[in-house]
Amino acid sequence: MDFAQQLVNGVQIGSVYALVAIGYTMVYGIAKMINFAHGDIIMVGSYVALIFFQSSGLPVWGVIAATAAVSAVLGVTIERLAYKPLRGGSRMSALITTIGVSLMLQNGFLLLFGSSPRPFPNHFTGEGFTLGGVTVSRLTAITLVVTVVLMVLLTLFVNRTRVGKAMRAVSEDQGAAQLMGINIDTSISITFAIGSALAAVAAVLYSSTYPLI
């Protein structure tokens, strides 16, 4: 029974990691770069969500949506200012730049918020349910549902929409995609926006599970 309980807990945190990994691999697959700053977008999302919870009065789903929007804008801004000028250059230059952006975000938020952990509110409280002697909390259930829904929506977006097909074309062959009239810069920016938004959702779910940031 303990094994089954830990398996449920592992699936919960694994779902959060899946959201992080999707955004990370999307950027690598389309922009062909390893974004070391992706983890710091999650950190930013946690602090942004905390600020919204403390000052905005928005409901929890409104906070998640607002945090995702802020993170998406941040991701696109970083891509346009730091990564786009290096497109077409050496991969080492892009790699070093992502590390630099990571350090900038880390130290910037260290100056703003300090190094002490801050409590993060869990708004997904309430009774869960028991299945075969295994307790599934409300937060665990919500995490699984949110992850599955976002994965399905992202799959439909990539496979069925014009923008998604353009992103797939850029991933396969940027030169051929450009010859077919696809705007590579726009496709990459959308990729960063989606990846950063998913990281923000993961940040709220992770911080609610382990309520210290």
Short mmCIF file of C-alpha atoms in Angstrom, two decimals:
data_model
loop_
_atom_site.label_atom_id
_atom_site.label_comp_id
_atom_site.label_asym_id
_atom_site.label_seq_id
_atom_site.Cartn_x
_atom_site.Cartn_y
_atom_site.Cartn_z
CA MET A 1 0.00 0.00 0.00
CA ASP A 2 2.86 2.36 0.75
CA PHE A 3 4.27 1.61 -2.70
CA ALA A 4 0.95 2.47 -4.35
CA GLN A 5 0.73 5.72 -2.38
CA GLN A 6 4.25 6.73 -3.36
CA LEU A 7 3.47 5.79 -6.96
CA VAL A 8 0.56 8.26 -6.94
CA ASN A 9 2.81 10.93 -5.42
CA GLY A 10 5.43 10.20 -8.08
CA VAL A 11 2.90 10.51 -10.89
CA GLN A 12 1.84 13.87 -9.47
CA ILE A 13 5.31 15.41 -9.42
CA GLY A 14 6.15 13.66 -12.69
CA SER A 15 3.21 15.44 -14.30
CA VAL A 16 4.68 18.77 -13.23
CA TYR A 17 8.06 17.78 -14.65
CA ALA A 18 6.32 16.79 -17.89
CA LEU A 19 4.97 20.32 -18.32
CA VAL A 20 8.47 21.68 -17.77
CA ALA A 21 10.00 19.18 -20.20
CA ILE A 22 7.49 19.91 -22.97
CA GLY A 23 8.42 23.58 -23.05
CA TYR A 24 12.11 22.76 -22.83
CA THR A 25 12.05 20.27 -25.69
CA MET A 26 9.84 22.47 -27.87
CA VAL A 27 12.47 25.21 -27.75
CA TYR A 28 15.24 22.72 -28.53
CA GLY A 29 13.29 21.06 -31.33
CA ILE A 30 12.36 24.28 -33.13
CA ALA A 31 15.06 26.80 -32.23
CA LYS A 32 17.80 24.13 -32.00
CA MET A 33 19.17 25.57 -28.77
CA ILE A 34 19.41 24.41 -25.16
CA ASN A 35 17.74 27.05 -23.02
CA PHE A 36 19.44 26.92 -19.63
CA ALA A 37 17.24 29.81 -18.49
CA HIS A 38 14.08 27.69 -18.71
CA GLY A 39 14.38 26.61 -15.08
CA ASP A 40 14.63 30.23 -14.03
CA ILE A 41 11.38 31.01 -15.86
CA ILE A 42 9.79 28.54 -13.43
CA MET A 43 11.34 30.43 -10.52
CA VAL A 44 10.02 33.72 -11.91
CA GLY A 45 6.58 32.16 -12.35
CA SER A 46 6.51 31.15 -8.69
CA TYR A 47 7.28 34.66 -7.48
CA VAL A 48 4.87 36.27 -9.95
CA ALA A 49 2.10 33.92 -8.78
CA LEU A 50 2.90 34.75 -5.16
CA ILE A 51 2.61 38.47 -5.91
CA PHE A 52 -0.75 37.95 -7.63
CA PHE A 53 -2.04 35.85 -4.74
CA GLN A 54 -1.01 38.49 -2.21
CA SER A 55 -2.15 41.63 -4.00
CA SER A 56 -4.56 41.03 -6.89
CA GLY A 57 -7.55 39.30 -5.32
CA LEU A 58 -7.87 37.08 -8.38
CA PRO A 59 -9.20 33.53 -8.00
CA VAL A 60 -6.66 30.74 -8.28
CA TRP A 61 -7.37 30.03 -11.96
CA GLY A 62 -7.11 33.74 -12.71
CA VAL A 63 -3.72 33.82 -10.98
CA ILE A 64 -2.55 30.85 -13.05
CA ALA A 65 -3.70 32.52 -16.29
CA ALA A 66 -2.11 35.86 -15.35
CA THR A 67 1.16 34.16 -14.33
CA ALA A 68 1.24 32.22 -17.60
CA ALA A 69 0.71 35.46 -19.54
CA VAL A 70 3.52 37.27 -17.69
CA SER A 71 5.88 34.32 -18.18
CA ALA A 72 5.00 34.11 -21.87
CA VAL A 73 5.82 37.80 -22.35
CA LEU A 74 9.07 37.32 -20.43
CA GLY A 75 10.01 34.32 -22.58
CA VAL A 76 9.35 36.18 -25.82
CA THR A 77 11.24 39.25 -24.57
CA ILE A 78 14.29 37.17 -23.65
CA GLU A 79 14.18 35.43 -27.02
CA ARG A 80 13.95 38.70 -28.96
CA LEU A 81 16.62 40.58 -26.99
CA ALA A 82 19.14 37.87 -26.12
CA TYR A 83 18.70 34.88 -28.44
CA LYS A 84 17.47 36.27 -31.76
CA PRO A 85 20.63 38.35 -32.46
CA LEU A 86 22.68 35.15 -32.19
CA ARG A 87 20.51 33.09 -34.52
CA GLY A 88 22.66 31.67 -37.26
CA GLY A 89 25.81 32.02 -35.17
CA SER A 90 27.70 29.36 -33.33
CA ARG A 91 25.84 27.12 -30.91
CA MET A 92 28.45 27.84 -28.25
CA SER A 93 27.57 31.55 -28.31
CA ALA A 94 23.89 30.76 -27.85
CA LEU A 95 24.69 28.30 -25.07
CA ILE A 96 26.77 30.84 -23.16
CA THR A 97 24.05 33.46 -23.62
CA THR A 98 21.39 31.19 -22.10
CA ILE A 99 23.64 30.67 -19.08
CA GLY A 100 24.08 34.44 -18.84
CA VAL A 101 20.31 35.02 -18.96
CA SER A 102 19.89 32.35 -16.26
CA LEU A 103 22.38 34.09 -13.98
CA MET A 104 20.76 37.46 -14.64
CA LEU A 105 17.33 36.18 -13.61
CA GLN A 106 18.70 34.41 -10.55
CA ASN A 107 20.62 37.38 -9.25
CA GLY A 108 17.92 39.88 -10.21
CA PHE A 109 15.32 38.06 -8.14
CA LEU A 110 17.87 37.52 -5.38
CA LEU A 111 18.20 41.30 -5.13
CA LEU A 112 14.42 41.80 -5.25
CA PHE A 113 13.29 39.09 -2.84
CA GLY A 114 16.38 38.04 -0.91
CA SER A 115 17.59 34.49 -0.31
CA SER A 116 15.16 33.43 2.43
CA PRO A 117 12.45 30.94 1.41
CA ARG A 118 8.94 32.37 1.25
CA PRO A 119 5.74 30.47 2.05
CA PHE A 120 3.52 29.80 -0.94
CA PRO A 121 -0.24 29.43 -0.41
CA ASN A 122 -1.94 26.21 -1.46
CA HIS A 123 -5.37 27.12 -2.82
CA PHE A 124 -6.11 23.58 -3.95
CA THR A 125 -7.15 22.42 -0.50
CA GLY A 126 -10.17 20.30 0.20
CA GLU A 127 -11.04 16.66 0.45
CA GLY A 128 -9.65 14.25 -2.06
CA PHE A 129 -10.76 10.67 -2.44
CA THR A 130 -9.57 7.18 -1.60
CA LEU A 131 -9.15 4.56 -4.28
CA GLY A 132 -8.28 1.03 -3.21
CA GLY A 133 -6.81 2.26 0.04
CA VAL A 134 -4.69 4.89 -1.74
CA THR A 135 -5.41 8.53 -0.89
CA VAL A 136 -5.50 10.94 -3.82
CA SER A 137 -5.50 14.55 -2.65
CA ARG A 138 -7.39 17.29 -4.44
CA LEU A 139 -4.08 18.87 -5.51
CA THR A 140 -2.90 15.57 -7.00
CA ALA A 141 -6.13 15.14 -8.95
CA ILE A 142 -6.03 18.73 -10.22
CA THR A 143 -2.38 18.38 -11.24
CA LEU A 144 -3.10 15.25 -13.27
CA VAL A 145 -6.18 16.76 -14.93
CA VAL A 146 -4.43 20.04 -15.78
CA THR A 147 -1.42 18.21 -17.22
CA VAL A 148 -3.52 15.91 -19.40
CA VAL A 149 -5.74 18.75 -20.64
CA LEU A 150 -2.76 20.95 -21.52
CA MET A 151 -1.01 18.08 -23.32
CA VAL A 152 -4.13 17.32 -25.37
CA LEU A 153 -4.64 21.00 -26.24
CA LEU A 154 -0.98 21.38 -27.21
CA THR A 155 -1.13 18.26 -29.38
CA LEU A 156 -4.21 19.56 -31.17
CA PHE A 157 -2.60 22.97 -31.58
CA VAL A 158 0.60 21.58 -33.09
CA ASN A 159 -1.11 19.06 -35.36
CA ARG A 160 -4.30 20.84 -36.43
CA THR A 161 -3.65 24.59 -36.56
CA ARG A 162 -1.85 26.59 -39.23
CA VAL A 163 0.57 28.04 -36.66
CA GLY A 164 1.30 24.60 -35.24
CA LYS A 165 2.04 23.18 -38.67
CA ALA A 166 4.36 26.12 -39.34
CA MET A 167 6.21 25.35 -36.11
CA ARG A 168 6.62 21.72 -37.18
CA ALA A 169 7.93 22.83 -40.56
CA VAL A 170 10.49 25.11 -38.92
CA SER A 171 11.57 22.23 -36.73
CA GLU A 172 12.10 19.97 -39.74
CA ASP A 173 13.87 22.42 -42.06
CA GLN A 174 14.12 26.15 -41.39
CA GLY A 175 15.42 26.96 -44.86
CA ALA A 176 12.63 25.11 -46.66
CA ALA A 177 10.03 26.58 -44.29
CA GLN A 178 11.26 30.08 -45.03
CA LEU A 179 11.05 29.42 -48.79
CA MET A 180 7.43 28.39 -48.31
CA GLY A 181 6.65 31.77 -46.75
CA ILE A 182 6.74 30.78 -43.09
CA ASN A 183 7.97 33.48 -40.71
CA ILE A 184 10.66 31.69 -38.73
CA ASP A 185 11.02 34.47 -36.15
CA THR A 186 7.30 34.39 -35.36
CA SER A 187 7.28 30.59 -35.05
CA ILE A 188 10.21 30.62 -32.64
CA SER A 189 8.68 33.44 -30.57
CA ILE A 190 5.42 31.51 -30.28
CA THR A 191 7.41 28.47 -29.17
CA PHE A 192 9.10 30.47 -26.41
CA ALA A 193 5.72 31.90 -25.35
CA ILE A 194 4.12 28.46 -25.09
CA GLY A 195 7.11 26.94 -23.30
CA SER A 196 7.26 29.78 -20.79
CA ALA A 197 3.50 29.65 -20.17
CA LEU A 198 3.69 25.90 -19.47
CA ALA A 199 6.61 26.56 -17.12
CA ALA A 200 4.45 29.07 -15.23
CA VAL A 201 1.63 26.56 -14.79
CA ALA A 202 4.17 24.00 -13.59
CA ALA A 203 5.55 26.59 -11.17
CA VAL A 204 2.18 27.14 -9.49
CA LEU A 205 1.48 23.40 -9.22
CA TYR A 206 4.98 22.64 -7.91
CA SER A 207 4.94 25.51 -5.41
CA SER A 208 1.52 24.41 -4.17
CA THR A 209 2.86 20.89 -3.62
CA TYR A 210 6.02 22.05 -1.83
CA PRO A 211 4.83 25.41 -0.40
CA LEU A 212 8.16 27.21 -0.12
CA ILE A 213 9.80 29.19 -2.91
#
